[in-house]
Short mmCIF file of C-alpha atoms and ligand atoms in Angstrom, two decimals:
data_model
loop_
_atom_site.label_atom_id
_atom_site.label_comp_id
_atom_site.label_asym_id
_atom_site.label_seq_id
_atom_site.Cartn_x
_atom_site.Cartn_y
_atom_site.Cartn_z
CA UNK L 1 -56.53 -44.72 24.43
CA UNK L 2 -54.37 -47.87 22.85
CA UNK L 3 -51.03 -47.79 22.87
CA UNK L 4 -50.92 -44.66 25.03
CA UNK L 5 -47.51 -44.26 27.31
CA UNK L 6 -48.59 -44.71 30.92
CA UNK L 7 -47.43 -41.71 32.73
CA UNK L 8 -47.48 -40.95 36.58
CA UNK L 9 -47.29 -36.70 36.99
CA UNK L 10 -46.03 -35.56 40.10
CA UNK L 11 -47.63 -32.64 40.79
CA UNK L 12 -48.98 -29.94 42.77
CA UNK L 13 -52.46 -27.69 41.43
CA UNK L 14 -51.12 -24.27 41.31
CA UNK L 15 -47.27 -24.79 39.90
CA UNK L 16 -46.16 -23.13 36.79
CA UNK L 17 -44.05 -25.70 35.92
CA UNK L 18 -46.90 -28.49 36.18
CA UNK L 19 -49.31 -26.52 34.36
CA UNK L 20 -46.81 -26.11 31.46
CA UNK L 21 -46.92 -30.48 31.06
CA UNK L 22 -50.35 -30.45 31.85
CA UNK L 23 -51.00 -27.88 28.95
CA UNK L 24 -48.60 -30.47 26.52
CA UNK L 25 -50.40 -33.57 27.68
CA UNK L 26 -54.05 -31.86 26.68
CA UNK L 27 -52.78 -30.29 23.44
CA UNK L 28 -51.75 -33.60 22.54
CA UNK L 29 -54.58 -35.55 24.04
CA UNK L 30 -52.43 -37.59 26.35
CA UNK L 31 -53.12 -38.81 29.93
CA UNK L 32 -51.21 -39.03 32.97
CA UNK L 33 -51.91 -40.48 36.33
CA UNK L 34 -51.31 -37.39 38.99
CA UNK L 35 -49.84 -37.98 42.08
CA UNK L 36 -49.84 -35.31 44.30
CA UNK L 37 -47.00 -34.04 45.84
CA UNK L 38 -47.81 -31.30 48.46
CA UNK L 39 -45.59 -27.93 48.46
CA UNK L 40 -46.67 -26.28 50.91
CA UNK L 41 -46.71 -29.36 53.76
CA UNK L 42 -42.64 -29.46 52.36
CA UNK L 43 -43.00 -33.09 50.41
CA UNK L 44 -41.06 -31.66 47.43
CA UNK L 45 -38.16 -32.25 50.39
CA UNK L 46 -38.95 -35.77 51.37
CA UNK L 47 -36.56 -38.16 50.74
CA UNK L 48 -38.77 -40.09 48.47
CA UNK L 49 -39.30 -37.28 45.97
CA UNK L 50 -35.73 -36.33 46.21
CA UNK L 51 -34.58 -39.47 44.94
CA UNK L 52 -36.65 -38.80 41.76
CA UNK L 53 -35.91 -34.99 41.28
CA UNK L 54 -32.91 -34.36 43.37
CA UNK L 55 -33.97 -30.79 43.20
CA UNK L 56 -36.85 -31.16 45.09
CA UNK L 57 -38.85 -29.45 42.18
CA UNK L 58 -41.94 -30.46 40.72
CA UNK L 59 -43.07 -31.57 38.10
CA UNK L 60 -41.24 -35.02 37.07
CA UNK L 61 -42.81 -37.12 34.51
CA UNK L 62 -42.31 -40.71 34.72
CA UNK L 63 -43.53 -43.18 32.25
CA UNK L 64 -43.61 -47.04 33.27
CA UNK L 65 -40.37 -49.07 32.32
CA UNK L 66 -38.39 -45.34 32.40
CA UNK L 67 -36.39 -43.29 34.37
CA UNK L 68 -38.17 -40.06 35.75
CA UNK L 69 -37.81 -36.99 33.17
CA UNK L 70 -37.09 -33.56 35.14
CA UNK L 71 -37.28 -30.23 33.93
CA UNK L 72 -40.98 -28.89 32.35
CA UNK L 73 -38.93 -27.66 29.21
CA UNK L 74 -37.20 -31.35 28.40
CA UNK L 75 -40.30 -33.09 29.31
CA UNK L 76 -42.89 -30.18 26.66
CA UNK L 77 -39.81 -31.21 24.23
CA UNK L 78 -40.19 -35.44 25.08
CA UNK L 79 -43.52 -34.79 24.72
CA UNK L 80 -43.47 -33.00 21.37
CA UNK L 81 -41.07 -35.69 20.11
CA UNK L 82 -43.06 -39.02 21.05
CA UNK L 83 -46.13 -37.17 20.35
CA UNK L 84 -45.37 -34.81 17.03
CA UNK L 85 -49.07 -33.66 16.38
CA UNK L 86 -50.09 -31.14 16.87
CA UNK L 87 -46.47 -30.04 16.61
CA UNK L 88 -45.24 -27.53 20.10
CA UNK L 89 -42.59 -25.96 17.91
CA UNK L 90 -42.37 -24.42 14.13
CA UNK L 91 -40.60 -26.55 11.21
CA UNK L 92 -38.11 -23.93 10.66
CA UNK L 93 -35.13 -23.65 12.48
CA UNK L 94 -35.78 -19.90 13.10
CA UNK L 95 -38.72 -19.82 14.61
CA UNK L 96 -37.82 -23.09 16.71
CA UNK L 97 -34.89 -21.21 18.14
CA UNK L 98 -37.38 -17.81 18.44
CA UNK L 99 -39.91 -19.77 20.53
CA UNK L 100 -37.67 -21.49 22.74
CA UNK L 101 -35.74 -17.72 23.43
CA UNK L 102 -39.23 -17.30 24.62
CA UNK L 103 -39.89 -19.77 26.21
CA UNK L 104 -36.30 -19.43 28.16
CA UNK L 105 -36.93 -15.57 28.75
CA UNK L 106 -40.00 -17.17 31.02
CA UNK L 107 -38.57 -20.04 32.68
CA UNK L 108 -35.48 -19.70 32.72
CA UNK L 109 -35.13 -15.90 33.40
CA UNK L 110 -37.96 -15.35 34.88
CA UNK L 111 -39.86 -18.37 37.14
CA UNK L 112 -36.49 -19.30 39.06
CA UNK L 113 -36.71 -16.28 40.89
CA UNK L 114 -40.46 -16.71 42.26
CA UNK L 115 -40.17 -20.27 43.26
CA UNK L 116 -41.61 -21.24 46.82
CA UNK L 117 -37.56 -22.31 47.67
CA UNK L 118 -35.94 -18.69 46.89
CA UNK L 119 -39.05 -17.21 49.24
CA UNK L 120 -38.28 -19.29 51.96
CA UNK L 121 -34.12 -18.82 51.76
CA UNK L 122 -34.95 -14.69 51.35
CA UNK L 123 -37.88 -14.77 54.38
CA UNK L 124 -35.53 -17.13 56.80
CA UNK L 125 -31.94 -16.21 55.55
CA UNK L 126 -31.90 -13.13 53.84
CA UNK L 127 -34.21 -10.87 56.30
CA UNK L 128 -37.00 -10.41 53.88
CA UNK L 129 -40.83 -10.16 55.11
CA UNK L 130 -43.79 -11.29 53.45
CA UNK L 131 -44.19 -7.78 51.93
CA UNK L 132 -40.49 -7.46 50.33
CA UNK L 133 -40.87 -10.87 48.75
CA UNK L 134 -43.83 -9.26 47.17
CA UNK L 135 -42.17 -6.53 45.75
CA UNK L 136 -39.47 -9.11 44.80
CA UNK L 137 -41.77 -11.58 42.87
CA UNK L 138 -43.82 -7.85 41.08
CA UNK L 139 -40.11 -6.78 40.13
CA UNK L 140 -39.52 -10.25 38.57
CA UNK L 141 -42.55 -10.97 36.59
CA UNK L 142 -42.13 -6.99 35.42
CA UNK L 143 -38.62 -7.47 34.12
CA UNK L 144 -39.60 -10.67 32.48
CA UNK L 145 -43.13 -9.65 31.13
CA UNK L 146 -42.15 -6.79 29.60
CA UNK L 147 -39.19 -7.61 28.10
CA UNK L 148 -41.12 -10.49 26.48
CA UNK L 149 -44.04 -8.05 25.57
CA UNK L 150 -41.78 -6.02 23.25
CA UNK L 151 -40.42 -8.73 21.32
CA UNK L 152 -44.37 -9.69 20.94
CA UNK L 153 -45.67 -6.69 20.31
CA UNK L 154 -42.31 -5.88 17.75
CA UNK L 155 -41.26 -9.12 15.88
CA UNK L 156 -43.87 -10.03 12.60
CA UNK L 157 -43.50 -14.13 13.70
CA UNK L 158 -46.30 -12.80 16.51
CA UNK L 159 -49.58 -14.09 15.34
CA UNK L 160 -52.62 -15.34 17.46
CA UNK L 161 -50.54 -16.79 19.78
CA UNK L 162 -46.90 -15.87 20.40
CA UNK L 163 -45.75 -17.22 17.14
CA UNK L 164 -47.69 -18.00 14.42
CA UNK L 165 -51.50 -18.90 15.02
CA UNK L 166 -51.04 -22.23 16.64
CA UNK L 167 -50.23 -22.74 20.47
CA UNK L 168 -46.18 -23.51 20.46
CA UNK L 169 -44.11 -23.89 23.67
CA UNK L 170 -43.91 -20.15 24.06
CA UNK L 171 -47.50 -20.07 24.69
CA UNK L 172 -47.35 -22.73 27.02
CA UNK L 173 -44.51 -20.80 28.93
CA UNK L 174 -46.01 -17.92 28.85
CA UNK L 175 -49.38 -18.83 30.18
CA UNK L 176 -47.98 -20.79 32.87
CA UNK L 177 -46.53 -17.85 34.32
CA UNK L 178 -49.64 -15.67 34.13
CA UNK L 179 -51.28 -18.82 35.67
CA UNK L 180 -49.45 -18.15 38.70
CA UNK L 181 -49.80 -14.96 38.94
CA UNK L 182 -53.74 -14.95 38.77
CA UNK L 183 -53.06 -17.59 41.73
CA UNK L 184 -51.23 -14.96 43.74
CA UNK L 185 -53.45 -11.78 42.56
CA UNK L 186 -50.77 -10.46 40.38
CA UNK L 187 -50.69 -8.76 37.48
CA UNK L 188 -47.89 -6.38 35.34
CA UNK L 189 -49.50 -3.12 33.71
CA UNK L 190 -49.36 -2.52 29.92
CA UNK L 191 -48.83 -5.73 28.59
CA UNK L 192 -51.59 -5.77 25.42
CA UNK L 193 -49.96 -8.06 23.42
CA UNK L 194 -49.01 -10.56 26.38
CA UNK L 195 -53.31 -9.98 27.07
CA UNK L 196 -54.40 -10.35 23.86
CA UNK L 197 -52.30 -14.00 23.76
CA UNK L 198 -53.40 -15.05 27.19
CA UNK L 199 -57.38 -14.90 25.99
CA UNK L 200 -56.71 -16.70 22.86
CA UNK L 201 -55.11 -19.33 25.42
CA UNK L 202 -57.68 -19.09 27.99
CA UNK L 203 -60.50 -20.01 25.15
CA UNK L 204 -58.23 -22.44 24.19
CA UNK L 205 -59.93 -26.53 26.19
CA UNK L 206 -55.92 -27.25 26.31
CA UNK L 207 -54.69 -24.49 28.74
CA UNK L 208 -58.55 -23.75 30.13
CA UNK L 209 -58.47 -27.95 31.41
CA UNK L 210 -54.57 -27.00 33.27
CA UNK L 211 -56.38 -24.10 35.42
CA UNK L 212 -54.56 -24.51 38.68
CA UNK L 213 -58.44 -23.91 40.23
CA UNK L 214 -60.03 -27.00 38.05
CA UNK L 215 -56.91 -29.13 39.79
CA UNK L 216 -57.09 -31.63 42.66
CA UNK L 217 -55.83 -29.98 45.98
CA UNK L 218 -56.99 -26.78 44.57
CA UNK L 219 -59.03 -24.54 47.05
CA UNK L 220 -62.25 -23.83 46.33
CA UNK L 221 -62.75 -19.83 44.84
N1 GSH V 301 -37.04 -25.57 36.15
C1 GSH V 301 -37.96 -26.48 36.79
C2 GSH V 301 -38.63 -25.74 37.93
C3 GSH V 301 -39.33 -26.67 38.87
C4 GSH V 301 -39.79 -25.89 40.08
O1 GSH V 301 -39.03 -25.18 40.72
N2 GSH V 301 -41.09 -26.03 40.38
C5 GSH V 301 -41.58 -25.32 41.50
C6 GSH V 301 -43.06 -25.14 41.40
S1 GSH V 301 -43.53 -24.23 39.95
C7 GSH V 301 -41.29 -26.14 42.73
O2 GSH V 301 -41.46 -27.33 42.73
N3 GSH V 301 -40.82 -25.51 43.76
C8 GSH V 301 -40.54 -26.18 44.99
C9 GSH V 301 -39.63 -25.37 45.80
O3 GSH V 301 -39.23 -24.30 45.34
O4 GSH V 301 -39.32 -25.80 46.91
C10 GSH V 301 -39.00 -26.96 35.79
O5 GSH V 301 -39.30 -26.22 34.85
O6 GSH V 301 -39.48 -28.10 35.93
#
């Protein structure tokens, strides 16, 4: 594509917060270069990466001549801005602010709690076994799903997809959390709405190309 950004993705194939910019970069038929940065050998850690994300999360974004963009919510928002079509958010300041509540409920309230650093500082520090993380990550996803499934299932903005009938960033946040969960054989019961949204996604080429499965490093199933 001419005059396409040239983008280098550091990523990993089953991350939620990967699959979030590689649902943004299909929607909007943009390309990036991945380069793969290996969770569970640790290289989220190494000093290399840190000096790019000092959090040692992934993804970052970085686009030639630029510094590296952190944070899968700024970069779905850089995205949306360089890139306005199809548009990630509604016109209306409402609904903007309703989709990114959303969106936050999911990675803000909810993701931080699952990520692969709290399991290892609560299974070496805090005296918790595989099984009690577990129950910890099922509590997590519960308390976020279903909060999120009753503003779904009770606010009129829900269409198709979580607002509206056109993917926004609450659809992307959304599905990048049941995304992980497939990956670790989760579910959360009595979600219909959340379902209901999730197939219109998963028929959807955008989010069905960011499978963590159809991603290089993934294992084969
Ligand atoms: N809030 C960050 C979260 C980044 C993050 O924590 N990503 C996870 C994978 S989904 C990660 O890299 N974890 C590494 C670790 O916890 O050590 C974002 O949305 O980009």
């Amino acid at each position: 594509m001419t005059g396409q950004p040239k983008f280098e993705l550091f990523a990993f194939w089953r991350t939620s917060a990967t699959y979030r910019v590689r649902v943004a970069l299909n929607l909007k038929g943009l390309q990036a270069d991945e380069r793969f940065i290996n969770i569970d050998a640790g290289d989220q850690r190494s000093e290399a990466y840190l000096k790019i994300n000092p959090l040692g999360g992934i993804p970052t974004l970085v686009e030639a001549g630029h510094p590296p963009l952190t944070q899968s919510s700024a970069i779905l928002e850089f995205l949306d801005e360089i890139h306005p079509s199809p548009p990630l958010l509604p016109a209306d300041p409402h609904g903007r602010a309703r989709v990114r509540g959303i969106a936050a409920m999911l990675t803000a309230d909810t993701h931080p709690m699952v990520t692969p650093r709290i399991r290892k500082y609560l299974t070496t520090t805090g005296g918790f076994n595989d099984a009690a993380f577990r129950a910890w990550q099922q509590h997590w996803f519960t308390t976020g799903l279903a909060a999120v499934e009753q503003r779904l299932a009770s606010e009129p903005a829900t269409g198709k997809f979580c607002h509206g009938d056109q993917p926004t960033i609450a659809d992307i946040c959304l599905a990048s959390i049941i995304a992980v969960m497939r990956v670790f054989k989760m579910s959360v019961p009595d979600t219909p709405t959340i379902d209901r949204i999730i197939a219109t996604c998963d028929a959807h080429d955008a989010f069905a190309k960011a499978d963590p499965y159809k991603q290089a490093g993934a294992p084969k199933v």
